[in-house]
XYZ file of C-alpha atoms in Angstrom:
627
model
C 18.409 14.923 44.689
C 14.707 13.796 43.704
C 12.656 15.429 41.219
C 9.174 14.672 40.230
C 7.220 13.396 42.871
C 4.516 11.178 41.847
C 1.001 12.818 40.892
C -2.374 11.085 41.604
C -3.655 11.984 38.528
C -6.446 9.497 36.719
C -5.997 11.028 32.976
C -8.206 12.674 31.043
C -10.039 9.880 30.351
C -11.181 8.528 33.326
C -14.095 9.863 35.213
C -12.434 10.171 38.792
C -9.254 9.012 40.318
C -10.994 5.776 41.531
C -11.052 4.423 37.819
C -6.613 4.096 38.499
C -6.973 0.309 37.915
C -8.954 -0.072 34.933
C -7.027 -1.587 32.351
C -6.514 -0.784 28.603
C -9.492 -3.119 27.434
C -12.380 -1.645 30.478
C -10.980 1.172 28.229
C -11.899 -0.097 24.985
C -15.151 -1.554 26.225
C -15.742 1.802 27.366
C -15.501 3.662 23.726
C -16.996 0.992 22.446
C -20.534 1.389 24.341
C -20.448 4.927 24.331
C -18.589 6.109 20.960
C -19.227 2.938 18.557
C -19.442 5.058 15.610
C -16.615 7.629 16.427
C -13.073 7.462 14.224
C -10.787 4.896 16.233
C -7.903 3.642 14.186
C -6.930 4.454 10.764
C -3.743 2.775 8.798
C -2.745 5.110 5.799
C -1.276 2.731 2.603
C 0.510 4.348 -0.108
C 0.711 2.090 -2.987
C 3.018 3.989 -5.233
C 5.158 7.022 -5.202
C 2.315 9.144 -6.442
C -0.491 7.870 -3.930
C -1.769 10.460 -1.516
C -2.725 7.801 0.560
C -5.106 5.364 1.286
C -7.378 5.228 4.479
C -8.410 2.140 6.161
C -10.489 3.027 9.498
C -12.079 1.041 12.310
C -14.752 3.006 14.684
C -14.577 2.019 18.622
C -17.195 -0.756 17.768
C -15.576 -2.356 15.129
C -11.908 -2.488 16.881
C -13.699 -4.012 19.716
C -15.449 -6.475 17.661
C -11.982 -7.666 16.087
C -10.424 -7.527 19.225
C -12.844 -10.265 20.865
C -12.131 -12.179 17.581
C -8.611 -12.401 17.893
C -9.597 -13.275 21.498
C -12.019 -15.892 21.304
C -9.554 -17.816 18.462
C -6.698 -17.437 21.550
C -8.857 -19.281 23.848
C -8.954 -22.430 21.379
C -4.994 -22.908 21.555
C -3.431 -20.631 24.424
C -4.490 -20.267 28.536
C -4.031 -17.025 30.133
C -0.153 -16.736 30.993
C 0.855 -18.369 28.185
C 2.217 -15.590 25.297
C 1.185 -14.551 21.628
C 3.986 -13.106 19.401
C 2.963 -10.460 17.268
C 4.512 -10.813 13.755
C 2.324 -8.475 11.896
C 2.603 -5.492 9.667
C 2.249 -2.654 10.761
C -2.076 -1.666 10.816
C -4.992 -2.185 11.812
C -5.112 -5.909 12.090
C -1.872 -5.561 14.494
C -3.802 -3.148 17.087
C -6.809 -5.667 17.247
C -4.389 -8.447 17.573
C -2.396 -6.663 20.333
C -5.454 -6.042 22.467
C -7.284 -9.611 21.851
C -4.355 -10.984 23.565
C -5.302 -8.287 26.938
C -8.488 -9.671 26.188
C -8.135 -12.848 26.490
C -5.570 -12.818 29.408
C -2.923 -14.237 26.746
C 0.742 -12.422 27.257
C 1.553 -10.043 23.958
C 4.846 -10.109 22.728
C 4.762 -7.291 20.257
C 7.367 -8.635 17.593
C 7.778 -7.927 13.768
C 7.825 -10.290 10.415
C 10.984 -11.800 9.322
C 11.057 -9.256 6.001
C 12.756 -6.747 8.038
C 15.818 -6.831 7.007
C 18.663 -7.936 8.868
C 16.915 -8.685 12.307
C 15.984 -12.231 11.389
C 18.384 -13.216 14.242
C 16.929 -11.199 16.518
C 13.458 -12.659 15.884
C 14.750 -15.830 15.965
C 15.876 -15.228 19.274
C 13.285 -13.620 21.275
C 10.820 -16.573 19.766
C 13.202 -18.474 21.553
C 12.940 -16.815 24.461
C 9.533 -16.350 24.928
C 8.258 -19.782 24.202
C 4.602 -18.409 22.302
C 1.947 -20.714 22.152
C 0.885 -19.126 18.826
C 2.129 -16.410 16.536
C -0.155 -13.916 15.552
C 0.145 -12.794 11.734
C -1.650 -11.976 8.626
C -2.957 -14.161 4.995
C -0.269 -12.576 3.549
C 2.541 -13.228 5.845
C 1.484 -16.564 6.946
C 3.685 -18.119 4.151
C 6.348 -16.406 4.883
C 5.990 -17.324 9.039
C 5.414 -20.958 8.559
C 8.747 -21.248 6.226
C 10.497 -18.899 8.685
C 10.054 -21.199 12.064
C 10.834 -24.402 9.599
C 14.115 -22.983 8.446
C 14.958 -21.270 11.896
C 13.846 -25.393 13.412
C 11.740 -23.029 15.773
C 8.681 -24.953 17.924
C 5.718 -25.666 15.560
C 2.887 -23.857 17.238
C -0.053 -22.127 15.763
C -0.034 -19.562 12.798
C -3.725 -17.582 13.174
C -4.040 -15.232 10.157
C -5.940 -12.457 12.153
C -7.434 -10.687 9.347
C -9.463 -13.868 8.199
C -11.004 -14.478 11.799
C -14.993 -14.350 11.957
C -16.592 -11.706 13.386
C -19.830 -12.621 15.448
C -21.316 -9.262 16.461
C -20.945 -6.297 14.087
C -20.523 -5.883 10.575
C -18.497 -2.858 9.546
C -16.442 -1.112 6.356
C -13.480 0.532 6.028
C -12.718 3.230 3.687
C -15.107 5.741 3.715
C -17.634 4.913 6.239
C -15.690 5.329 9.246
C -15.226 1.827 10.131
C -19.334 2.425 11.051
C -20.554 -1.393 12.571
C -24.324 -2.038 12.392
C -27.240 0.255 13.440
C -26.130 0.809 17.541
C -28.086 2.753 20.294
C -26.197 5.555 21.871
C -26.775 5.669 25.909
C -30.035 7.679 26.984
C -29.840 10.804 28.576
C -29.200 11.232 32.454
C -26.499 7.784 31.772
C -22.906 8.081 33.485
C -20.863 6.945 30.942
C -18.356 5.169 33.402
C -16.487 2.553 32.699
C -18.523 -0.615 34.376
C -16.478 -2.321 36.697
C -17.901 -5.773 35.656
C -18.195 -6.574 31.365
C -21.958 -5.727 31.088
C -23.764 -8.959 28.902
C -23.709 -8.518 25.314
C -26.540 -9.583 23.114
C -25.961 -12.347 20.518
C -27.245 -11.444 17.012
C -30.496 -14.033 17.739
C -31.218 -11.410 20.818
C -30.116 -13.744 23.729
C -27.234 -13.245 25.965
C -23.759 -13.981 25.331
C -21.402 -14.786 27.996
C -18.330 -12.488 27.789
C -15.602 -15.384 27.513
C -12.887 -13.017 28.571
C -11.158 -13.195 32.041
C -10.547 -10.106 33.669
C -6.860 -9.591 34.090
C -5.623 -8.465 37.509
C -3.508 -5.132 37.349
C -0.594 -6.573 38.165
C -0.766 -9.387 35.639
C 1.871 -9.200 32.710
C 0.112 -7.601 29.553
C 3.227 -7.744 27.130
C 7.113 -8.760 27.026
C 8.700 -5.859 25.708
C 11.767 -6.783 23.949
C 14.672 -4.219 24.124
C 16.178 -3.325 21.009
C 19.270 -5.158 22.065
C 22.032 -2.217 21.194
C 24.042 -2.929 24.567
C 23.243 -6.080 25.129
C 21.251 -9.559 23.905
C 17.636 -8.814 23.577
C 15.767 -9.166 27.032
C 11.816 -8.806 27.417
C 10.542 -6.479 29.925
C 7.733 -7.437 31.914
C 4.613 -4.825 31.734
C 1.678 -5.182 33.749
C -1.493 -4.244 33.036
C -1.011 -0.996 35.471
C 2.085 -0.589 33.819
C 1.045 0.463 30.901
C -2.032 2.266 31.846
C -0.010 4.165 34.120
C 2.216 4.813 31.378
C -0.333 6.200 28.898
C -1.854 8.367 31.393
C 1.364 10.025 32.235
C 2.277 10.464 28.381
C -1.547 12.071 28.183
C -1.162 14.600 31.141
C 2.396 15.590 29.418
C 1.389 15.939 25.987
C -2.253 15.799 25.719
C -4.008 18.761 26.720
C -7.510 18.307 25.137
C -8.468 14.556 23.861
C -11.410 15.789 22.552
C -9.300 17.655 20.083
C -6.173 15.232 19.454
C -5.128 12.996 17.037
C -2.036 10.733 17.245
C -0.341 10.283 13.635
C 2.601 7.761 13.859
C 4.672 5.571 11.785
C 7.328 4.463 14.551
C 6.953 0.723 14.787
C 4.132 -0.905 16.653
C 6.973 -3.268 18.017
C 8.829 -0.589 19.455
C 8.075 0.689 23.047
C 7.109 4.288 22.206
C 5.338 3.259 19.359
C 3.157 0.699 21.175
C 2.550 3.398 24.072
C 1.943 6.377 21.953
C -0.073 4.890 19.315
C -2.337 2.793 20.784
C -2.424 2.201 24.611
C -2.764 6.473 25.098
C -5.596 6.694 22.386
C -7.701 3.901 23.992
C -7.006 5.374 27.267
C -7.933 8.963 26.161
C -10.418 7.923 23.800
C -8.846 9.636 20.185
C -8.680 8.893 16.885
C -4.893 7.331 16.039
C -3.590 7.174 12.351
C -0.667 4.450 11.794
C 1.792 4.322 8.851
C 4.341 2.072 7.585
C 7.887 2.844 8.995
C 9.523 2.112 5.513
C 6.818 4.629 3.560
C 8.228 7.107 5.838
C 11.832 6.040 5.043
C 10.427 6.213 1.238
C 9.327 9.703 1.381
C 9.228 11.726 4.843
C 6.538 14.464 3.341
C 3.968 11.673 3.722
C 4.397 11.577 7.796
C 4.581 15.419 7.449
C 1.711 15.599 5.384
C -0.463 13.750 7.538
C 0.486 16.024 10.273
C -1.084 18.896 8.635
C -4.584 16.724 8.231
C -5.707 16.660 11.404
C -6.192 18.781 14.714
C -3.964 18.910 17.990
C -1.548 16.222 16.233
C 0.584 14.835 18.276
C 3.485 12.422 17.043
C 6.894 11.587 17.916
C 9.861 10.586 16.193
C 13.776 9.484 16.868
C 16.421 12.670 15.919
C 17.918 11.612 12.905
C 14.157 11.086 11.568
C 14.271 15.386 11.814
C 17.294 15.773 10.017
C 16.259 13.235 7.883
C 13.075 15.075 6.754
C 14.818 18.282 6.604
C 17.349 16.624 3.985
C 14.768 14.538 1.835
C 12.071 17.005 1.472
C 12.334 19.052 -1.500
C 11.642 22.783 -1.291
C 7.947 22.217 -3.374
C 6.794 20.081 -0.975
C 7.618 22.354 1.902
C 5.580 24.930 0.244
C 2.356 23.108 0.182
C 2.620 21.608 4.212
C 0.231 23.232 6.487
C 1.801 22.640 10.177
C -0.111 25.134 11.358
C -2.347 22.356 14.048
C 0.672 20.047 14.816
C 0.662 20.547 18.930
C 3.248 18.225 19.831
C 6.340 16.536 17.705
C 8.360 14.348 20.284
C 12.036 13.818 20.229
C 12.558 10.647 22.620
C 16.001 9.429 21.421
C 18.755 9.973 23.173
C 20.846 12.183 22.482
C 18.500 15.004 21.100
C 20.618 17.364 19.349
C 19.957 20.741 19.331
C 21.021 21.094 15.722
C 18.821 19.386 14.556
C 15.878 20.802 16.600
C 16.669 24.309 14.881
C 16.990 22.990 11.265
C 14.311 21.327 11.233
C 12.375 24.374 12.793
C 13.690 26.681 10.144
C 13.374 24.174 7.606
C 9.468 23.968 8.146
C 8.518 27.504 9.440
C 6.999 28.799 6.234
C 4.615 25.711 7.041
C 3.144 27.557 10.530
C 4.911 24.780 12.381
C 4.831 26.447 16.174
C 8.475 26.935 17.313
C 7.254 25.283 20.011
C 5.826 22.440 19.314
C 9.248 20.297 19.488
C 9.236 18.467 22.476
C 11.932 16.855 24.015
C 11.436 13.997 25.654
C 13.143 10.538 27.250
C 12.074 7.131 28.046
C 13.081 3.734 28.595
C 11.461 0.265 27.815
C 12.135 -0.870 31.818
C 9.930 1.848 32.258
C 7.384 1.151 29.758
C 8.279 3.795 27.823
C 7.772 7.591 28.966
C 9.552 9.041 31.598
C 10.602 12.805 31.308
C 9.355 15.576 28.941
C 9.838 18.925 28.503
C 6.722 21.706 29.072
C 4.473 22.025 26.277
C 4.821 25.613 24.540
C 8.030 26.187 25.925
C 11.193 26.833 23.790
C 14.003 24.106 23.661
C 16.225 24.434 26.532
C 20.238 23.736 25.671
C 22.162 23.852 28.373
C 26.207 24.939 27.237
C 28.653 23.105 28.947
C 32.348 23.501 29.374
C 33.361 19.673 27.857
C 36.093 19.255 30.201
C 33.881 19.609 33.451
C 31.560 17.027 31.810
C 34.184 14.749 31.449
C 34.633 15.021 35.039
C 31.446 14.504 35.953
C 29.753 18.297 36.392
C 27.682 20.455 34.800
C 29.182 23.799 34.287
C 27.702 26.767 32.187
C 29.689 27.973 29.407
C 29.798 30.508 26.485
C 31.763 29.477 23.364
C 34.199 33.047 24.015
C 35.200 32.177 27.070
C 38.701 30.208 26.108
C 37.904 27.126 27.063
C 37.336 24.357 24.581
C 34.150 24.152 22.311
C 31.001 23.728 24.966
C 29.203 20.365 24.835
C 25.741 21.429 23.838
C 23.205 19.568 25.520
C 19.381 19.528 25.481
C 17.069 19.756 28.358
C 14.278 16.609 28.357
C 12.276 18.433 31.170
C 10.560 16.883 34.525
C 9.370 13.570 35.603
C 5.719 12.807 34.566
C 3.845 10.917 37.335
C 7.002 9.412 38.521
C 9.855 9.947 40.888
C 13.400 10.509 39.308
C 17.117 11.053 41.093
C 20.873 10.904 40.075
C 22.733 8.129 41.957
C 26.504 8.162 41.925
C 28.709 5.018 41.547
C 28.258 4.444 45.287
C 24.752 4.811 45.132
C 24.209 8.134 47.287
C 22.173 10.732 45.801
C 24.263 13.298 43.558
C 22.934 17.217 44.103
C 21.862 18.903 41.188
C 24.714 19.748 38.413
C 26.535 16.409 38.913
C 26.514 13.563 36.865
C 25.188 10.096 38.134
C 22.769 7.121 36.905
C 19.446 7.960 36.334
C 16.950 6.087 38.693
C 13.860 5.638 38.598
C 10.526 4.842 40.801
C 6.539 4.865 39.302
C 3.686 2.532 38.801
C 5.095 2.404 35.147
C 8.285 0.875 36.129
C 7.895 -3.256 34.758
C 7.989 -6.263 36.743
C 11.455 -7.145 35.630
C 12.960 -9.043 32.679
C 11.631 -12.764 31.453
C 13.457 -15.290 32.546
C 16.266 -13.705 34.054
C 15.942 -12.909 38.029
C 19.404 -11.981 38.486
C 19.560 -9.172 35.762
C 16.473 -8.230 37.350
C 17.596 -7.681 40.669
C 20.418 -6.086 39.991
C 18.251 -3.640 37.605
C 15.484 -3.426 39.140
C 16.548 -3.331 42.999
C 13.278 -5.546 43.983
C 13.721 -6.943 47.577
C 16.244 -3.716 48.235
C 15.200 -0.993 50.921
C 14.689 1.236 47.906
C 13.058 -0.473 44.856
C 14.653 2.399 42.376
C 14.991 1.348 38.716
C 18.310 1.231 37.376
C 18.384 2.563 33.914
C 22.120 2.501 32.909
C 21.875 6.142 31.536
C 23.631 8.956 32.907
C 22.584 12.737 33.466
C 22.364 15.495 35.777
C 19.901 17.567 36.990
C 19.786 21.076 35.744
C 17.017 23.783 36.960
C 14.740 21.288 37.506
C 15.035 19.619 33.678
C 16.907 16.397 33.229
C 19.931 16.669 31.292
C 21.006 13.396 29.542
C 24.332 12.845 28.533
C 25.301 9.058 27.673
C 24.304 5.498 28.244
C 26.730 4.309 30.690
C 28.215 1.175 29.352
C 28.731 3.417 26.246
C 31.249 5.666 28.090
C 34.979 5.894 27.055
C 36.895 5.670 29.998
C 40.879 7.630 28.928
C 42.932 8.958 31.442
C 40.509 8.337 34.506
C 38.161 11.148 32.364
C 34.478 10.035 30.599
C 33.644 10.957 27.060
C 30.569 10.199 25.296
C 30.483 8.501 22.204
C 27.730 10.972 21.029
C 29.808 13.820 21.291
C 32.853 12.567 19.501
C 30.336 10.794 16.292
C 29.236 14.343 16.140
C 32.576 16.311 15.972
C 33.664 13.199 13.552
C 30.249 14.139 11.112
C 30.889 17.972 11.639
C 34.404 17.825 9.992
C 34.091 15.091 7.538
C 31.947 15.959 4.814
C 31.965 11.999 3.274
C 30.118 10.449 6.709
C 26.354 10.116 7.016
C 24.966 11.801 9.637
C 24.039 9.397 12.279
C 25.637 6.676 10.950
C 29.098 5.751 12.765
C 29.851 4.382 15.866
C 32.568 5.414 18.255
C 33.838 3.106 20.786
C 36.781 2.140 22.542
C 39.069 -0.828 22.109
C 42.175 -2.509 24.259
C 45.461 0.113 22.860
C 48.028 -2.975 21.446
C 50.253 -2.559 24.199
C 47.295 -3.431 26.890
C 47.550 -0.393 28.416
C 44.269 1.943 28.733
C 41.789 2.056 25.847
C 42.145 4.025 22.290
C 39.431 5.490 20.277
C 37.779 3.952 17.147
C 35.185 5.448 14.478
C 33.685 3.070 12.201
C 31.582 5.633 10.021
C 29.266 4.771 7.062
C 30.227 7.639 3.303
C 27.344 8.903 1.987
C 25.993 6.831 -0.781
C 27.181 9.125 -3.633
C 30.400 9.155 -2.741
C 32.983 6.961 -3.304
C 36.018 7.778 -0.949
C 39.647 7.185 -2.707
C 42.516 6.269 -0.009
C 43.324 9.631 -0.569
C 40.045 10.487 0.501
C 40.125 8.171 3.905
C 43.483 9.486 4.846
C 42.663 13.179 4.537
C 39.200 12.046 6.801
C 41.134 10.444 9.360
C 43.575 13.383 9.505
C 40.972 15.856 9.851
C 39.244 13.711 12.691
C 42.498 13.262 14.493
C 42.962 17.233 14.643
C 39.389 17.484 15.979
C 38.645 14.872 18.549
C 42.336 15.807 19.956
C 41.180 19.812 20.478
C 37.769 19.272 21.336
C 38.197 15.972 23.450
C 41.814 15.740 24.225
C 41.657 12.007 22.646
C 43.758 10.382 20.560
C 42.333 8.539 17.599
C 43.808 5.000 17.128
C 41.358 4.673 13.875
C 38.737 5.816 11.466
C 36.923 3.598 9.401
C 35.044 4.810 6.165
C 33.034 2.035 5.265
C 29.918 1.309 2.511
C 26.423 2.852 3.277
C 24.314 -0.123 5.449
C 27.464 -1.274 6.791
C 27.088 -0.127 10.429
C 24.778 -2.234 12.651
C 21.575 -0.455 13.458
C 18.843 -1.982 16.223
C 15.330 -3.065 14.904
C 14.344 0.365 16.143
C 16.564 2.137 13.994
C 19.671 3.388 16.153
C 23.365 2.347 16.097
C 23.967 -0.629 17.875
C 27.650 0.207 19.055
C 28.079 -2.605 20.855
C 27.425 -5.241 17.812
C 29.893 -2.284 15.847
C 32.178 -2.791 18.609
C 31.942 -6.463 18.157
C 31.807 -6.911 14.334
C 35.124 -4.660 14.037
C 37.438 -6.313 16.634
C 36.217 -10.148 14.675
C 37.487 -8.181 11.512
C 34.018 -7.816 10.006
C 35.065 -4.193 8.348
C 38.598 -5.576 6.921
C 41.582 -4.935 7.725
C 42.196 -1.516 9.441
């Protein structure tokens, strides 16, 4: 079965369907002319744990201006094709490099600093892989780069601090005036305010023309590598075009935006990470509102900053991973919850997989009193192959979770249950709504198309859908299916449909394979934190390892205590008992171990989930001790 055929729709920023190939920077150009002074970009700063934060904003004008800075200092050292790694903070100076590079026809490869922690491997890695001609950064990380490519013995190629490039056009503040540049002209009456499909001559500040030095990049010329986070495999960079991603933002506008003019995007997920990237600044250039960035750690410092934010502006619209819910609900105290005003947050996102429909309903009673709209949780799923957004649920419609009798899931269907009706506890799962813009079917092993209520690969087809991985044609055949009859995307998740909805219910190298019957690690870390009071939610990994006698798999748990607890053997063996009882009645498994190790222990991605695979890994080389 198919769902979600694709919709010729040009977003609500463009002026008719005919402006489909216009790229993110004829978008930027575009506010820039016609809303120079309007809010663009704000970064919020809290300097200590009593700051309300501090505002730092760039109009339309001004992020242009910086933009064709970062530009015109790429043309000296890099030719279009060649790539630009990002390794930035998080801000202002990281949007402006990000679209400089689309400027000047130079690849992106949206990366991060070597101060966060634990992923200096990783960075290593991909700067390996993607060969930059120059690595973006800031005056007070360049230090820091310059020692970091020494030590790693990494190519020495160009470090360009972008916040001390010269700006030739505009002058402009930040905050408290708006990021305002110079004295500008809006466009007379009776103008069209289309984007131009040629860069109209700018004016150099002596009144003469300046050639626009910028080459216009073709739609299907690679924008950015999008590195995936690397939890099932090594880290591989996804090709996105520059119709990629304007696709992409489009689609994420006509499923969560439903007035620009009255929107605001408020996010502190990493600029680095797909969603991020998408949501934060290619779907506010596109649409033409005002996006406010924060630091991922100040979040993970306090999470009534992000929610206060929230409250500050109208139509919000932000997105966040699950445990970042339950996390809020657990580190906001109750005085803080009494002065949030969630009253105009329209949209809160939930794009990790799996969203938990626990944690949907804490956090909506948590932060009720606040006006938060029972509605306004969205979920949602997406992929990097796919530039990000794929599915989401309808806006102002109550979460869907879909019961289902656990040992029909394990068998591949979806059937409806009630927890009274003697069979084993249901598998809860939540509905992550319809395709946006994009075509969408289950596959089975064989690669027919499943019906509706049967469990299969997710596939994929949409001008979103990347150009493959760099470097590596055979994993991109095989994922991709270019040159096939059917050029459907491979995502390695599984689902079903269900009424129309997508219902996702594992990544399928992730499965557990006992007995010729699948389980899902997901569902068996969340008995494990249900019954053990010691483990941190969302902090264990359950995987499957060769049983001693080579015969089938068994079940393993590796699961982080909570930091102020201290678990005595006694402790560890009354844990594993308890776990034993549980996975065996609710998953008919038997546990070969459970592992209570130190908070920070289990591997997480640079986007914040559990990596099971490295878990996987790191346990069978003995990394947790003995067992």
């Amino acid at each position: 079965m198919t769902s979600g055929a694709p919709t010729n729709s040009a977003g609500p920023a463009a002026d008719d369907a005919s402006l489909a190939d216009h790229s993110l920077t004829d978008h930027l150009r575009h506010w820039a002319e016609h809303r120079p002074q309007q809010r663009a970009f704000s970064h919020v700063v809290f300097p200590d744990s009593s700051s309300g934060g501090l505002h730092r904003t760039l109009g339309w004008r001004a992020l242009d201006a910086r933009a064709r800075a970062v530009a015109a200092r790429l043309a000296t050292v890099a030719s279009p094709g060649e790539r630009a790694a990002l390794v930035l903070p998080q801000g202002l100076d990281y949007v402006a490099g990000f679209l400089g590079c689309l400027y000047a026809g130079v690849i992106a490869v949206p990366l991060f600093g070597p101060e966060l922690p634990g992923h200096e491997g990783r960075l290593a890695a991909v700067l390996a892989d993607c060969e930059p001609a120059c690595l973006l950064t800031d005056s007070t990380a360049t230090p820091a780069i310059r020692d970091f490519v020494r030590d790693r013995r990494l190519p020495d190629v160009p470090v360009i601090p972008v916040d001390q490039l010269p700006l030739r056009r505009y002058e402009f503040g930040s905050h408290g005036d708006g990021g305002r540049p110079g004295p500008s002209r809006e466009p007379s009456p009776g103008v069209n305010p289309r984007l131009s499909r040629e860069p109209k001559p700018q004016s150099s500040p002596e009144g003469g023309p300046e050639a626009s030095p910028e080459p216009r990049p073709l739609p299907d010329d690679i924008a950015y590598l999008q590195y995936t986070s690397g939890s099932t495999r090594s880290p591989a960079g996804v090709m996105i075009s520059h119709a990629n991603v304007v696709a992409n933002a489009r689609q994420a506008l006509d499923a969560f935006v439903a007035d620009p003019r009255t929107s605001t995007t408020v996010g502190w997920l990493p600029l680095f990470h797909d969603m991020g990237l998408v949501l934060s600044i290619a779907a506010p250039v596109v649409g033409g509102f005002p996006s406010v960035l924060m630091d991922p750690a100040d979040f993970l410092r306090d999470p009534a900053r992000w929610l206060r934010l929230l409250g500050s502006y109208e139509g919000t619209i932000s997105a966040a991973p699950n445990f970042a819910y339950d996390y809020c609900v657990a580190r906001t105290a109750p005085e803080d919850v009494d002065e949030l005003r969630l009253d105009r947050v329209r949209v809160l996102i939930n794009g990790s997989e799996p969203v938990r429909a626990g944690t949907v309903e804490r956090f909506r009673r948590a932060f009720a009193p606040t006006g938060l709209a029972p509605t306004a949780h969205c979920p949602a799923y997406g992929l990097a192959e796919a530039t990000v957004f794929v599915t989401a649920s309808p806006l102002d419609e109550p979460l869907a979770a879909v019961a289902c009798r656990a040992d029909a899931l394990a068998a591949g269907r979806i059937e409806l249950t009630t927890a009274d009706d003697g069979h084993t506890e249901p598998t809860v799962l939540v509905a992550c709504g319809t395709p946006v813009g994009q075509e969408l079917r289950i596959a089975g092993a064989d690669g027919g198309v499943l019906p509706a209520g049967h469990v299969g690969e997710i596939q994929l087809r949409g001008p979103n859908i990347g150009l493959g991985y760099w470097k590596q044609a055979g994993l991109t055949a095989e994922t991709f299916g270019f040159g096939a009859g059917e050029d459907w995307l491979r995502t390695g998740d599984l689902g079903a449909l269900h009424e129309g909805q997508l219902l996702v219910t594992g990544r399928l190298k992730d499965v557990l394979v006992v007995d010729g019957r699948n389980h899902y690690p997901q569902d068996i870390e969340e008995t494990v934190q249900s019954v053990v009071p010691l483990v941190r939610r969302d902090h264990l990994a359950a995987f499957g390892v060769t049983r001693p006698d080579a015969v089938g798999e068994e079940l393993v748990v590796v699961a982080e205590h909570r930091r102020d607890a201290g678990p005595t053997a006694e402790d560890s063996s009354a844990a594993e008992r308890a776990v034993r009882a549980a996975v065996s009645a609710r998953h008919g498994l038997r546990l070969g171990a459970l592992l209570l190790v130190p908070p920070g222990s289990v591997p997480r991605t640079s986007s914040g989930k559990v990596s099971r695979a490295a878990t996987r890994t790191r346990f069978l080389d003995g990394g947790f001790g003995p067992r």
